[in-house]
């Protein structure tokens, strides 16, 4: 079961890499891809606010906390 979970995370990491590669490549006309890069998505999330509360920053911090907890807690 543990190997299945590790394989799932490895597959997700490979898919993130493929999407990032697709976002950074240019088409035949030299135009940039319409897929946003991971940096573009993070920048959009960091700007998201509801009133004076920076909801995007809190959510991104929570995501990194969750990820670190699951990978580095052991």
mmCIF file of C-alpha atoms in Angstrom:
data_model
loop_
_atom_site.group_PDB
_atom_site.id
_atom_site.type_symbol
_atom_site.label_atom_id
_atom_site.label_comp_id
_atom_site.label_asym_id
_atom_site.label_seq_id
_atom_site.Cartn_x
_atom_site.Cartn_y
_atom_site.Cartn_z
ATOM 1 C CA UNK A 1 0.000 0.000 0.000
ATOM 2 C CA UNK A 2 2.880 2.376 0.822
ATOM 3 C CA UNK A 3 4.456 1.739 -2.589
ATOM 4 C CA UNK A 4 1.154 2.602 -4.259
ATOM 5 C CA UNK A 5 1.056 5.960 -2.450
ATOM 6 C CA UNK A 6 4.676 6.712 -3.353
ATOM 7 C CA UNK A 7 3.960 5.776 -6.966
ATOM 8 C CA UNK A 8 0.948 8.095 -7.002
ATOM 9 C CA UNK A 9 3.010 11.015 -5.710
ATOM 10 C CA UNK A 10 5.765 10.236 -8.226
ATOM 11 C CA UNK A 11 3.199 10.176 -11.037
ATOM 12 C CA UNK A 12 1.789 13.522 -9.884
ATOM 13 C CA UNK A 13 5.301 14.989 -9.868
ATOM 14 C CA UNK A 14 5.926 13.745 -13.421
ATOM 15 C CA UNK A 15 2.589 15.189 -14.558
ATOM 16 C CA UNK A 16 3.471 18.571 -12.990
ATOM 17 C CA UNK A 17 6.725 18.463 -14.956
ATOM 18 C CA UNK A 18 4.931 17.656 -18.216
ATOM 19 C CA UNK A 19 2.416 20.478 -17.723
ATOM 20 C CA UNK A 20 5.212 22.937 -16.863
ATOM 21 C CA UNK A 21 7.126 21.874 -19.990
ATOM 22 C CA UNK A 22 3.985 22.315 -22.101
ATOM 23 C CA UNK A 23 3.404 25.759 -20.581
ATOM 24 C CA UNK A 24 6.935 26.957 -21.389
ATOM 25 C CA UNK A 25 7.206 25.723 -24.970
ATOM 26 C CA UNK A 26 6.458 27.853 -28.004
ATOM 27 C CA UNK A 27 4.293 26.847 -30.924
ATOM 28 C CA UNK A 28 5.358 26.905 -34.577
ATOM 29 C CA UNK A 29 4.627 30.608 -34.913
ATOM 30 C CA UNK A 30 6.849 31.430 -31.948
ATOM 31 C CA UNK A 31 3.942 32.323 -29.695
ATOM 32 C CA UNK A 32 3.817 31.379 -26.045
ATOM 33 C CA UNK A 33 1.570 28.558 -24.862
ATOM 34 C CA UNK A 34 -1.838 29.422 -23.409
ATOM 35 C CA UNK A 35 -1.217 27.073 -20.463
ATOM 36 C CA UNK A 36 -0.092 29.069 -17.394
ATOM 37 C CA UNK A 37 3.189 28.108 -15.731
ATOM 38 C CA UNK A 38 3.323 27.080 -12.103
ATOM 39 C CA UNK A 39 4.789 30.501 -11.290
ATOM 40 C CA UNK A 40 1.848 32.227 -13.002
ATOM 41 C CA UNK A 41 -0.643 30.146 -11.017
ATOM 42 C CA UNK A 42 1.157 30.855 -7.720
ATOM 43 C CA UNK A 43 1.280 34.592 -8.520
ATOM 44 C CA UNK A 44 -2.459 34.584 -9.218
ATOM 45 C CA UNK A 45 -3.153 32.766 -5.951
ATOM 46 C CA UNK A 46 -0.939 35.141 -3.961
ATOM 47 C CA UNK A 47 -2.956 38.142 -5.192
ATOM 48 C CA UNK A 48 -6.357 36.637 -4.300
ATOM 49 C CA UNK A 49 -8.003 38.448 -1.393
ATOM 50 C CA UNK A 50 -11.450 38.557 0.158
ATOM 51 C CA UNK A 51 -11.714 42.033 1.602
ATOM 52 C CA UNK A 52 -8.590 42.674 3.662
ATOM 53 C CA UNK A 53 -7.879 38.927 4.195
ATOM 54 C CA UNK A 54 -5.177 37.444 1.912
ATOM 55 C CA UNK A 55 -7.014 34.159 1.340
ATOM 56 C CA UNK A 56 -4.690 33.038 -1.453
ATOM 57 C CA UNK A 57 -1.570 33.424 0.665
ATOM 58 C CA UNK A 58 -3.175 31.585 3.577
ATOM 59 C CA UNK A 59 -4.291 28.775 1.262
ATOM 60 C CA UNK A 60 -0.859 28.454 -0.335
ATOM 61 C CA UNK A 61 0.797 28.411 3.088
ATOM 62 C CA UNK A 62 -1.659 25.735 4.209
ATOM 63 C CA UNK A 63 -0.907 23.660 1.121
ATOM 64 C CA UNK A 64 2.866 23.810 1.742
ATOM 65 C CA UNK A 65 2.302 22.956 5.413
ATOM 66 C CA UNK A 66 0.186 19.940 4.433
ATOM 67 C CA UNK A 67 2.752 18.778 1.883
ATOM 68 C CA UNK A 68 5.629 19.136 4.331
ATOM 69 C CA UNK A 69 3.710 17.379 7.068
ATOM 70 C CA UNK A 70 3.081 14.367 4.842
ATOM 71 C CA UNK A 71 6.601 14.122 3.456
ATOM 72 C CA UNK A 72 8.809 15.192 6.366
ATOM 73 C CA UNK A 73 6.881 14.126 9.464
ATOM 74 C CA UNK A 74 8.547 10.716 9.660
#
